[in-house]
Coordinates of N, CA, C and O in Angstrom, one line a residue:
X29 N -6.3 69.1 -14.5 CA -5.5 68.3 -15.4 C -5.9 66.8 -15.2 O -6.3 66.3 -14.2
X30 N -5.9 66.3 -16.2 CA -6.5 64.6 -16.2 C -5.8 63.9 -16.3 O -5.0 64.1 -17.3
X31 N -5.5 62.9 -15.7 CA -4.9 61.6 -15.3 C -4.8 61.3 -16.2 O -3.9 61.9 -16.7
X32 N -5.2 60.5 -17.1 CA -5.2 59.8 -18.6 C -4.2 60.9 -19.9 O -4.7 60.9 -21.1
X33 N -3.5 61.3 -19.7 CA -2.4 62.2 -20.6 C -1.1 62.2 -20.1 O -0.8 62.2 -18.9
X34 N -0.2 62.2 -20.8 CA 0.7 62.7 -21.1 C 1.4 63.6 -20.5 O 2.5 63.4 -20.0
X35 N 0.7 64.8 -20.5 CA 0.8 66.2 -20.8 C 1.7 66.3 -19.0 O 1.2 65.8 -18.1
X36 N 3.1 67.3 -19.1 CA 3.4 67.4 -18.2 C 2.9 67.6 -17.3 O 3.5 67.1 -16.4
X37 N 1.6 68.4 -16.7 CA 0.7 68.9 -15.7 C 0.4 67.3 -14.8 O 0.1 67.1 -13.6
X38 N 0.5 66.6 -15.6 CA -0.2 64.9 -14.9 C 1.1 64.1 -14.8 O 1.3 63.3 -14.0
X39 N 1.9 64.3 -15.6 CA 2.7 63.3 -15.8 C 4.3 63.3 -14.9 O 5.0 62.5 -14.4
X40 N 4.3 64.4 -14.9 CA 5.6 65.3 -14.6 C 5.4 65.1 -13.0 O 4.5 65.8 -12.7
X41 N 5.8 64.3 -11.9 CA 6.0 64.6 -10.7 C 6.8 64.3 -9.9 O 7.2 63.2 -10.0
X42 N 7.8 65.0 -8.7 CA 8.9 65.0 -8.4 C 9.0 63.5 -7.2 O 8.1 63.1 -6.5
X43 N 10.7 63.0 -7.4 CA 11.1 62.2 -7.1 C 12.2 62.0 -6.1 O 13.3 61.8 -6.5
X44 N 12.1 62.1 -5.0 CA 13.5 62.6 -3.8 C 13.6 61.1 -3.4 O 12.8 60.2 -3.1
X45 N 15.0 61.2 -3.4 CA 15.8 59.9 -2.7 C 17.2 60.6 -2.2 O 18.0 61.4 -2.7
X46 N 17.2 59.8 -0.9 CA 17.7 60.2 0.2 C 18.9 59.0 0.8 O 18.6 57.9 1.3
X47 N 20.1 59.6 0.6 CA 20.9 58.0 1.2 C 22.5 58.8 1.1 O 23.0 59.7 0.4
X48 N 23.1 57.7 2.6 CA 24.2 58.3 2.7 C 25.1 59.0 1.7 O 25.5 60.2 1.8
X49 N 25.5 58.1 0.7 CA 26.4 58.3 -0.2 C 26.1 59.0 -1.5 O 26.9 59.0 -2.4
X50 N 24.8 59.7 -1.3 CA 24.1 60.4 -2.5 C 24.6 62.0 -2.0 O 24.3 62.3 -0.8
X51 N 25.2 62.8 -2.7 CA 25.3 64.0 -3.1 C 23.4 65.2 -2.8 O 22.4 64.8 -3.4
X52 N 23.4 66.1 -2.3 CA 22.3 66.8 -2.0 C 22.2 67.8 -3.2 O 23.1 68.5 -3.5
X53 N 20.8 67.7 -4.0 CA 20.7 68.6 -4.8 C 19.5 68.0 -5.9 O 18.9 66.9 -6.0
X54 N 19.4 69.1 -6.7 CA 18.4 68.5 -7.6 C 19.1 67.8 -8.7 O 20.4 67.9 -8.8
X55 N 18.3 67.1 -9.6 CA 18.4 66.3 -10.9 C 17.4 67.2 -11.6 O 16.4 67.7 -11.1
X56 N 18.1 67.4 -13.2 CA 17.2 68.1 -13.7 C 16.4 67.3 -14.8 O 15.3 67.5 -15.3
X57 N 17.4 66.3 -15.1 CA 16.5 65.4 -16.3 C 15.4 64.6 -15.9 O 15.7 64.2 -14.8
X58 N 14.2 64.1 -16.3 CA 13.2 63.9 -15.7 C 13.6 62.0 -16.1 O 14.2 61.4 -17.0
X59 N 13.0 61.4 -15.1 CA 13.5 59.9 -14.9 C 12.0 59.4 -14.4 O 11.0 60.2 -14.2
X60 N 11.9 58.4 -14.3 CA 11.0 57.2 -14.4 C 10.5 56.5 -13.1 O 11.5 56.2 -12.5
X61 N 9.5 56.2 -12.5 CA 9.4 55.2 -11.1 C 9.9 53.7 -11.5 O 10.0 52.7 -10.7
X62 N 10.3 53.7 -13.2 CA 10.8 52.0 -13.0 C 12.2 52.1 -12.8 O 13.0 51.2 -12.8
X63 N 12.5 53.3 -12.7 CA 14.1 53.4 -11.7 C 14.4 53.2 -10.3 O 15.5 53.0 -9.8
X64 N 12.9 53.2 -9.5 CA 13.5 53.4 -8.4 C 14.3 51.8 -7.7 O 15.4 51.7 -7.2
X65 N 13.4 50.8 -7.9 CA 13.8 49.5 -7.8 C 15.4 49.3 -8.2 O 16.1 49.3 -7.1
X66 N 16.1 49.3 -9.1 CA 17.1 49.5 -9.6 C 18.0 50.4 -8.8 O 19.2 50.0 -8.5
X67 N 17.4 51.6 -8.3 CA 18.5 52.7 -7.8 C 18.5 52.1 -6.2 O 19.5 52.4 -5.6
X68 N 17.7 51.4 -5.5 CA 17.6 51.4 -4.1 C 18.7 50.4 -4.3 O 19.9 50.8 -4.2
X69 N 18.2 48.6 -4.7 CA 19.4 48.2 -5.0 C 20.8 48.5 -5.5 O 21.6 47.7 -5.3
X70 N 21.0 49.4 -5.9 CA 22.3 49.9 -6.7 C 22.7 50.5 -5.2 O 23.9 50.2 -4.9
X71 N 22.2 51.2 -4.2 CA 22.3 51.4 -2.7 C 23.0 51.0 -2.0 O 24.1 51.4 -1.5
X72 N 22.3 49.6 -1.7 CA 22.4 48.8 -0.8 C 23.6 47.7 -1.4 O 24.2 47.0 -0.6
X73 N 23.8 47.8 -2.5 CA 25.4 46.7 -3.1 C 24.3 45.7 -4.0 O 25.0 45.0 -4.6
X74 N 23.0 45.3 -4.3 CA 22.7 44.6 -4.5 C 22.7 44.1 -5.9 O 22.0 45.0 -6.4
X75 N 23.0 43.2 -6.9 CA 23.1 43.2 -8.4 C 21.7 42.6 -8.8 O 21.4 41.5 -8.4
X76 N 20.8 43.5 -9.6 CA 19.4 42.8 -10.0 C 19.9 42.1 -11.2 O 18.9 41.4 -11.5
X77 N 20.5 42.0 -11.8 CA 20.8 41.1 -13.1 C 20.8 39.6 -12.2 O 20.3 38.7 -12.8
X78 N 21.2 39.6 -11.3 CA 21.6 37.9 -10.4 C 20.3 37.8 -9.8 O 20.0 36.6 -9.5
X79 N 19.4 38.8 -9.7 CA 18.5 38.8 -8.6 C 17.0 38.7 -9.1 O 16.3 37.7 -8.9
X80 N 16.5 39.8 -9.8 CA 15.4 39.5 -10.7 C 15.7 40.2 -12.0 O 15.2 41.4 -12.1
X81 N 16.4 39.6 -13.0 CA 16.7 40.0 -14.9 C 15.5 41.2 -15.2 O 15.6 42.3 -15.7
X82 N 14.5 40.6 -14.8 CA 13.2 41.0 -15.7 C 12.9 42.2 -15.0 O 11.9 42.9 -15.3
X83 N 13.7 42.6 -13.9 CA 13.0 44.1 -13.9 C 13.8 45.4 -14.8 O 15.0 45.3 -15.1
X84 N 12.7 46.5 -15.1 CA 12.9 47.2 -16.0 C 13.9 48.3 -15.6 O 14.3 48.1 -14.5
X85 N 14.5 49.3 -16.1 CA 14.9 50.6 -14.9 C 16.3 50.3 -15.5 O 16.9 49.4 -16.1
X86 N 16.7 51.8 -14.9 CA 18.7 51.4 -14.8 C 18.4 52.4 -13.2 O 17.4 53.0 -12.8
X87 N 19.6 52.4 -12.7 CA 19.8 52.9 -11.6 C 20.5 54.5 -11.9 O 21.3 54.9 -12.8
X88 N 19.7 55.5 -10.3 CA 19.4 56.6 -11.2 C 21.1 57.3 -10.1 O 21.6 58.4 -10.2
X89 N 21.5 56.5 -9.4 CA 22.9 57.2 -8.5 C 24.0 57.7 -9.7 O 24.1 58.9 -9.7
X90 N 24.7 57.1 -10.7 CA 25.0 57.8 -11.5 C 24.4 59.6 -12.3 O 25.0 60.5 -12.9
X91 N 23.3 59.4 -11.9 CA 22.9 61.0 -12.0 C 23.1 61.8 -11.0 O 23.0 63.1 -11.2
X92 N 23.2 61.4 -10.1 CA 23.2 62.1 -8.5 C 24.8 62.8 -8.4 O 25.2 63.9 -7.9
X93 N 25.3 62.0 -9.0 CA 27.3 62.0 -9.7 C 27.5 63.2 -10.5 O 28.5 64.0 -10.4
X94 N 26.5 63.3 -11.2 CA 26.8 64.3 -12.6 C 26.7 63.6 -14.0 O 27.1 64.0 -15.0
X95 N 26.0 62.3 -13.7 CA 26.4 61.6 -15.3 C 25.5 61.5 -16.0 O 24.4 61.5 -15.4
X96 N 25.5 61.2 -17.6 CA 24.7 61.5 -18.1 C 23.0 60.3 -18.2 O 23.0 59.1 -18.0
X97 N 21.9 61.2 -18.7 CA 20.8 59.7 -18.6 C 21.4 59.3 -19.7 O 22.3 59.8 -20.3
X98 N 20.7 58.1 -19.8 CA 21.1 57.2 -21.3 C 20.2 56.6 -21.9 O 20.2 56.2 -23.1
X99 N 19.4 56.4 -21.1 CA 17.9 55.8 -22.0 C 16.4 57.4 -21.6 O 16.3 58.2 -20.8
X100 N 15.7 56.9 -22.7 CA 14.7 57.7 -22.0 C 13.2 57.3 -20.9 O 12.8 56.2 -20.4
X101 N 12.8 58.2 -20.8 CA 11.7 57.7 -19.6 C 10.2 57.1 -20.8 O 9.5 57.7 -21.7
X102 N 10.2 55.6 -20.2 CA 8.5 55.8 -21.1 C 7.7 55.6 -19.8 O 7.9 55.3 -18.6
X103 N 6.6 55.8 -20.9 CA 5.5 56.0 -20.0 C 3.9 55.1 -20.6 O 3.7 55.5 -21.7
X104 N 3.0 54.2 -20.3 CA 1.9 53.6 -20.3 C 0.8 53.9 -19.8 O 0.9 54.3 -18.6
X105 N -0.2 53.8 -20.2 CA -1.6 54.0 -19.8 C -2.5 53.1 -20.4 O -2.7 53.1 -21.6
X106 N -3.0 52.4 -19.6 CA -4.3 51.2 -19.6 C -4.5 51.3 -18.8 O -3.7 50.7 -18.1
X107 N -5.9 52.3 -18.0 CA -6.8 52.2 -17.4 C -7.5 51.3 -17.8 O -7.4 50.8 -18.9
X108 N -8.7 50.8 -16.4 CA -9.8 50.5 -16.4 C -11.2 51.1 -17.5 O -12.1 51.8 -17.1
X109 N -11.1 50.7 -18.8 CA -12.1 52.0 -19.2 C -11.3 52.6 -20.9 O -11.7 53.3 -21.8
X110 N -10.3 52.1 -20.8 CA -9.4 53.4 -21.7 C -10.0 51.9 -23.3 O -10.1 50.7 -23.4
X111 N -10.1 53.2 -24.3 CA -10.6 52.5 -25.4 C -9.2 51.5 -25.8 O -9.3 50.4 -26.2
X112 N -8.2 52.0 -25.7 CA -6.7 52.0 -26.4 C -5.6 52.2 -25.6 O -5.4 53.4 -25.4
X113 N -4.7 51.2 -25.0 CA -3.4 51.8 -24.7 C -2.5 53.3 -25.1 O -1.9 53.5 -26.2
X114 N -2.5 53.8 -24.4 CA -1.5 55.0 -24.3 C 0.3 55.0 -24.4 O 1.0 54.2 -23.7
X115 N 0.8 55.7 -25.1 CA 2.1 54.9 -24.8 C 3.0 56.6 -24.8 O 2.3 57.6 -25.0
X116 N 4.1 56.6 -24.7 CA 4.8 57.9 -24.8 C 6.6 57.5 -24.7 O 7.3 56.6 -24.3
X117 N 6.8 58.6 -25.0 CA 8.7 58.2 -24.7 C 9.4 59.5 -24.4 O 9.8 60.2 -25.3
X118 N 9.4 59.9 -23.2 CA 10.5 61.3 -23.0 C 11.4 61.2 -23.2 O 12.1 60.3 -22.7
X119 N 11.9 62.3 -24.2 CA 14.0 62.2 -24.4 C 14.4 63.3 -24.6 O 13.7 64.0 -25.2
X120 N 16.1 63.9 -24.0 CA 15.7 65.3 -23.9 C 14.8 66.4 -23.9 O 14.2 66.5 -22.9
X121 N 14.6 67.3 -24.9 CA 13.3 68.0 -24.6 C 12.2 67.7 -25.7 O 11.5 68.5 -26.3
X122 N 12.3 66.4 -25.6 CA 10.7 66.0 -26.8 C 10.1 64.8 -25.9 O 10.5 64.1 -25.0
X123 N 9.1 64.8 -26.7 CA 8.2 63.8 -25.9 C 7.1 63.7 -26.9 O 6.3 64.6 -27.2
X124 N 7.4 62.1 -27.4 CA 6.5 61.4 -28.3 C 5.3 60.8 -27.8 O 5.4 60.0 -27.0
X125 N 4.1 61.1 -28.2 CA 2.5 60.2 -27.5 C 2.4 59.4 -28.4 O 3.0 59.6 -29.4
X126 N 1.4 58.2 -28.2 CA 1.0 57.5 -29.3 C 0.1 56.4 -28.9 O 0.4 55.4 -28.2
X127 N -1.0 56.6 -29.4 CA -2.7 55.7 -29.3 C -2.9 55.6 -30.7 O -2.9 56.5 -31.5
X128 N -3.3 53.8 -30.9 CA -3.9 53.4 -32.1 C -5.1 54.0 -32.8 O -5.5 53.8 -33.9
X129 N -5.9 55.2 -31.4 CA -7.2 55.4 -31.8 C -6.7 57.1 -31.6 O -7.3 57.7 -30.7
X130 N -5.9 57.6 -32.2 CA -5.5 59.0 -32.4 C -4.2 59.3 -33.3 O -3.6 58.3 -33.6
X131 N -3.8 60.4 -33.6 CA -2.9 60.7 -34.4 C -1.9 61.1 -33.5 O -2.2 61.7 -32.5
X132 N -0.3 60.8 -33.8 CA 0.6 61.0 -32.5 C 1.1 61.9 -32.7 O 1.0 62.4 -33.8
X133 N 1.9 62.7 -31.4 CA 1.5 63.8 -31.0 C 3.0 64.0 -30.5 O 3.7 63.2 -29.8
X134 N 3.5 65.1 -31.0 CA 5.0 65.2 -30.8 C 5.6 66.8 -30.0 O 5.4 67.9 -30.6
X135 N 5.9 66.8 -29.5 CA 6.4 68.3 -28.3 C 7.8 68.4 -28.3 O 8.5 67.4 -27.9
X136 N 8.4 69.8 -28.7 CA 9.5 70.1 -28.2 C 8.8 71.0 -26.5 O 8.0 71.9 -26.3
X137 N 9.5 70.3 -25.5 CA 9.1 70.9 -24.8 C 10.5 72.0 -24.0 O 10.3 72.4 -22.9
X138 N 11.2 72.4 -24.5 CA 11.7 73.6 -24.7 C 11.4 74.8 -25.2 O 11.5 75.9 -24.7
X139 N 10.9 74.4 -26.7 CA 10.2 75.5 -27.0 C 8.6 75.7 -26.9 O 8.0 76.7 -27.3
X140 N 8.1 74.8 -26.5 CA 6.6 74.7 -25.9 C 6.2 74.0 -25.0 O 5.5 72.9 -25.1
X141 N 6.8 74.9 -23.5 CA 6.5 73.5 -22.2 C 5.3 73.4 -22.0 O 5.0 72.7 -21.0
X142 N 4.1 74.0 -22.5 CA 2.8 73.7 -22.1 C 2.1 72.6 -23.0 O 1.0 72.2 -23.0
X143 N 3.3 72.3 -23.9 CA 2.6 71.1 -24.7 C 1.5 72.0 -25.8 O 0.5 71.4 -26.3
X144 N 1.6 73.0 -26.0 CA 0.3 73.7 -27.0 C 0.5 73.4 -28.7 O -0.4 73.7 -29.5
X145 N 1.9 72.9 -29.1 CA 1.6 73.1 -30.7 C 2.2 71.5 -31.2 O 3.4 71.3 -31.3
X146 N 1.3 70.8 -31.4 CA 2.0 69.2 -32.0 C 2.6 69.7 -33.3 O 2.4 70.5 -34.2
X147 N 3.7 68.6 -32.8 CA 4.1 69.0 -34.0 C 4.5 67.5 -35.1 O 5.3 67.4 -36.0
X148 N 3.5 66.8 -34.6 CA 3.6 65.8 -35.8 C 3.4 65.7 -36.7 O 3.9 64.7 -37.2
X149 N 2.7 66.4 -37.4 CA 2.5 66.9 -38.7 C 3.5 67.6 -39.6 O 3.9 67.1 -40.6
X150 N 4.0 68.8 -39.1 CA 5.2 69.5 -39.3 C 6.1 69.1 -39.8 O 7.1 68.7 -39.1
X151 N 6.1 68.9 -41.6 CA 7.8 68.2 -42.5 C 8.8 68.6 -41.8 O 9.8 67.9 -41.9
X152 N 8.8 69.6 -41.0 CA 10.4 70.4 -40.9 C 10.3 68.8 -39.5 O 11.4 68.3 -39.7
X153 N 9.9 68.3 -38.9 CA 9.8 67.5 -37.8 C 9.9 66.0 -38.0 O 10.4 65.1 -37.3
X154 N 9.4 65.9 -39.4 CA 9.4 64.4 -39.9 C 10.0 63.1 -39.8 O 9.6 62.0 -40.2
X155 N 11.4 63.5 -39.2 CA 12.3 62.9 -39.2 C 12.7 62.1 -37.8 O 13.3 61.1 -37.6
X156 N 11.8 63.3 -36.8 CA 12.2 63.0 -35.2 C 11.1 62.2 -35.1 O 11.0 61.2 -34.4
X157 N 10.0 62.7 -35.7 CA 8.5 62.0 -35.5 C 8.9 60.6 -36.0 O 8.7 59.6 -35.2
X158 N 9.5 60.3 -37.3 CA 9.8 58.8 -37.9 C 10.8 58.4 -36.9 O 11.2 57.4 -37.6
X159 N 11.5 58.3 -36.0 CA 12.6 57.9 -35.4 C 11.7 57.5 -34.2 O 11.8 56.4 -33.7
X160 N 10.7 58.7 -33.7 CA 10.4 57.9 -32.5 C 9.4 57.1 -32.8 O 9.0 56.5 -31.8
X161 N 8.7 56.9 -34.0 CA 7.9 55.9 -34.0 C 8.3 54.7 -34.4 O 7.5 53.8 -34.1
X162 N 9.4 54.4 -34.9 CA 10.6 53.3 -35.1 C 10.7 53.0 -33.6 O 10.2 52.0 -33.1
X163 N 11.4 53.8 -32.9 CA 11.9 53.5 -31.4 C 10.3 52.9 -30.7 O 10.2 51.8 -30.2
X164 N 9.0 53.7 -30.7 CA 7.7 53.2 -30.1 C 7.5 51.4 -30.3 O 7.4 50.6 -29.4
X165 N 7.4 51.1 -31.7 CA 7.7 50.1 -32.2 C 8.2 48.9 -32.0 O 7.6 47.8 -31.9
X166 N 9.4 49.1 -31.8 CA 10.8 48.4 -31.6 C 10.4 47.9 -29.7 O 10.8 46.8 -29.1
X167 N 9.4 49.0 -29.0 CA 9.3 49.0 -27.7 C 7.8 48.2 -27.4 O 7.6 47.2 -26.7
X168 N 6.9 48.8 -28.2 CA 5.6 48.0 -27.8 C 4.7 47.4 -28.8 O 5.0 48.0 -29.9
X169 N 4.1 46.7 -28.9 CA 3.4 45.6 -29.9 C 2.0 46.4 -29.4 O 1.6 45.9 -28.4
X170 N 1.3 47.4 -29.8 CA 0.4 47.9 -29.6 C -0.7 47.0 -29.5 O -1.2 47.1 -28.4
X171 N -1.4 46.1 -30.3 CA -2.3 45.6 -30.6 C -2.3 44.3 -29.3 O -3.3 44.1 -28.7
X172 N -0.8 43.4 -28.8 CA -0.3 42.6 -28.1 C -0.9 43.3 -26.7 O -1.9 42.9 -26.0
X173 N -0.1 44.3 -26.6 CA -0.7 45.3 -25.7 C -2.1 45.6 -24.8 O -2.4 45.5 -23.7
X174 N -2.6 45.9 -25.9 CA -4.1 45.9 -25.8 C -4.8 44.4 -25.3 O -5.5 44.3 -24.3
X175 N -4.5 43.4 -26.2 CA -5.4 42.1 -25.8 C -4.7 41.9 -24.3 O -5.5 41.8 -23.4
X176 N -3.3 41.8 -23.8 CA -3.4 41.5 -22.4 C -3.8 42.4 -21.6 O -3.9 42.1 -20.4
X177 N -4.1 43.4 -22.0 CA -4.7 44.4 -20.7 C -6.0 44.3 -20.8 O -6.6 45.0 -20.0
X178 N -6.4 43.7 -21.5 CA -8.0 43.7 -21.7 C -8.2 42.3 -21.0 O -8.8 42.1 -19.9
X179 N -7.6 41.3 -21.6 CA -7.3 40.0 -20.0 C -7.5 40.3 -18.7 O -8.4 39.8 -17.9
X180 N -6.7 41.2 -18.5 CA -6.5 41.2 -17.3 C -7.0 41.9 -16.7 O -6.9 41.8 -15.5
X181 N -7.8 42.9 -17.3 CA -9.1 43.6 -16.6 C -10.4 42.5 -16.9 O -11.3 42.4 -16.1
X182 N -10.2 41.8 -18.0 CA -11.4 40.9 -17.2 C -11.5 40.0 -16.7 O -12.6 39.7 -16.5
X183 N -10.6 39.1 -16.1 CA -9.7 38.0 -15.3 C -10.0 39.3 -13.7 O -11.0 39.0 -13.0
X184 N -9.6 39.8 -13.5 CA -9.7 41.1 -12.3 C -11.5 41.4 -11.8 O -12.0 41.5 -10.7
X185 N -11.9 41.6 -12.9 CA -13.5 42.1 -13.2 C -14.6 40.6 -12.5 O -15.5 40.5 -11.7
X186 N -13.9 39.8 -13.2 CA -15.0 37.9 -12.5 C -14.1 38.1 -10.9 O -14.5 37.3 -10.1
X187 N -13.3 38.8 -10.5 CA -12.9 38.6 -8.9 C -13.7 39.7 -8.2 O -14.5 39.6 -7.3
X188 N -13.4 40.4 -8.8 CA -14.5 42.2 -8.1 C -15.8 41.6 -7.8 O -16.2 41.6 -6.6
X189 N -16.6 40.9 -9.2 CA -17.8 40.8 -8.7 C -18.0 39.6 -7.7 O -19.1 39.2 -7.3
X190 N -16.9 39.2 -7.5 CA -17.5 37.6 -6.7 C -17.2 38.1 -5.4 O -17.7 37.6 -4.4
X191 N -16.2 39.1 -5.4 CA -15.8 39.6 -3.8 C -17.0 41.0 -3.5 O -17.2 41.4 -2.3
X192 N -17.5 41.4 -4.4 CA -18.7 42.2 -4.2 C -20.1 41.6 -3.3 O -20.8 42.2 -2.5
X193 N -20.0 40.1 -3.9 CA -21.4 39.3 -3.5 C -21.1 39.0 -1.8 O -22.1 39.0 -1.0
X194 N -20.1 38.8 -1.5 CA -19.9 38.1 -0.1 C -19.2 39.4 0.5 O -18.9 40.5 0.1
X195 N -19.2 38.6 1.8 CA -18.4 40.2 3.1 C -16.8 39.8 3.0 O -16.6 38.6 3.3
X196 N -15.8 40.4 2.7 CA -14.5 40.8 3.3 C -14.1 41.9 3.2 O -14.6 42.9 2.8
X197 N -12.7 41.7 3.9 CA -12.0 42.6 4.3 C -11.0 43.2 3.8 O -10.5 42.8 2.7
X198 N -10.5 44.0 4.4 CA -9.6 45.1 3.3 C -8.6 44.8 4.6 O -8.9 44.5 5.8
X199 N -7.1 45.1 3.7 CA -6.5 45.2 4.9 C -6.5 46.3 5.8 O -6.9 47.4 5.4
X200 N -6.0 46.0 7.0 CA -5.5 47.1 8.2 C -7.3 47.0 8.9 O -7.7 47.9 9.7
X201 N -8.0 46.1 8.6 CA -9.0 45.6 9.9 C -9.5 44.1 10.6 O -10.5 43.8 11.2
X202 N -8.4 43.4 10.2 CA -8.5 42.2 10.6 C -7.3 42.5 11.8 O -6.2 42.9 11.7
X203 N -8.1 42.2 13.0 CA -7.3 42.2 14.0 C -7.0 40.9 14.8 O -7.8 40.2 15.3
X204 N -5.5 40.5 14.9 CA -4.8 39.9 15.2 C -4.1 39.8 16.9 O -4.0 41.0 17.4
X205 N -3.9 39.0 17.6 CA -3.0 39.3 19.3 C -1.7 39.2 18.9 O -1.3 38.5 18.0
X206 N -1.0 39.9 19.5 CA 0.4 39.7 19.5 C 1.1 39.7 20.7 O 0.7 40.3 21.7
X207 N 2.1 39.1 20.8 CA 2.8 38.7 21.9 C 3.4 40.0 22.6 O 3.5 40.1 23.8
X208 N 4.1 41.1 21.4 CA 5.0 42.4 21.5 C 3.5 43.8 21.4 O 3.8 45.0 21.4
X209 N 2.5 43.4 21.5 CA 1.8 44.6 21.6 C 0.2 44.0 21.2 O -0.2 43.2 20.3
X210 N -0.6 44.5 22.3 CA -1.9 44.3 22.3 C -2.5 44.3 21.1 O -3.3 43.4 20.8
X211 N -2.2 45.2 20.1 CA -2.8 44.9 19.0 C -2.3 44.7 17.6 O -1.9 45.8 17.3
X212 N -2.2 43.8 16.4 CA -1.2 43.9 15.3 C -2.4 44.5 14.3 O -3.6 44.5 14.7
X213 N -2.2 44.8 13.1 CA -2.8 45.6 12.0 C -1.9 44.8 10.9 O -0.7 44.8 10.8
X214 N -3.0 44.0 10.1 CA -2.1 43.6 9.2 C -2.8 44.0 7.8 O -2.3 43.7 6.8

């Protein structure tokens, strides 16, 4: 299965969080890594609206409860390499794709969890397909998208090669003395 998709086989991977006051068991709705920031804070008492606004997520302990999700999971792809941002949006059992340099790509994944029959095409679908591409929209500036990730792969790219030409180090081999143990690893 290839990294650069969607397709549940890559995309789909489980998520365990562990804390006193959390209930033991699974979650069955599929949720996001920009939750976890959000859910550890929501833990510990901490309020991210006071602390940093701009992170993305809601906190996932209310599902741990029994309650319901409320937004859905998206998902991005700008590799190194990738002609076109990748974008997607999971919401109960569908899941919208969508690249400026492809035709988007729509899954009930209840009635086809292997992702085998798009159904973006499909009039009888037209309507879910037009909704999520309003919602895609409303969420990303595709073309905006693209020119900063392309920035910043080449802003990244003039550092690579200038740290290519000379010797350093990666962490965990610069060795340090320490007062509490012969040797630190930083």
């Amino acid at each position: 299965m290839v990294q650069d998709a969607f397709f549940e086989g890559s995309a789909r991977v489980p998520l365990m969080i562990s804390a006193p006051d959390l209930p033991t068991g699974p979650v069955g709705c599929p949720v996001s890594t920009l939750e976890v920031t959000p859910t550890l804070a929501d833990l510990v008492g901490l309020d991210l609206d006071k602390v940093s606004p701009w992170t993305d997520g809601e906190t996932l302990v209310p599902l741990t409860h029994g309650g319901e999700q409320t937004s859905p999971v998206l998902m991005e792809y700008a590799a190194e390499g990738s002609y076109a941002p990748l974008v997607a949006i999971r919401r109960d059992n569908w899941k919208f794709i969508s690249c400026k340099l492809g035709k988007p790509q729509l899954f009930d994944l209840l009635g086809d969890p292997h992702e085998l029959t798009n159904l973006a095409e499909d009039p009888f679908h037209a309507k879910t397909l037009a909704a999520f591409q309003r919602e895609a929209e409303t969420i990303w500036d595709l073309d905006a998208f693209d020119r900063e990730v392309r920035q910043s792969q080449a802003r990244r790219h003039v550092v690579y090669k200038a740290l290519r030409n000379g010797a350093y180090y990666t962490l965990g081999t610069i060795r340090r003395p320490s007062a509490t143990c012969a040797t630190t690893w930083i």
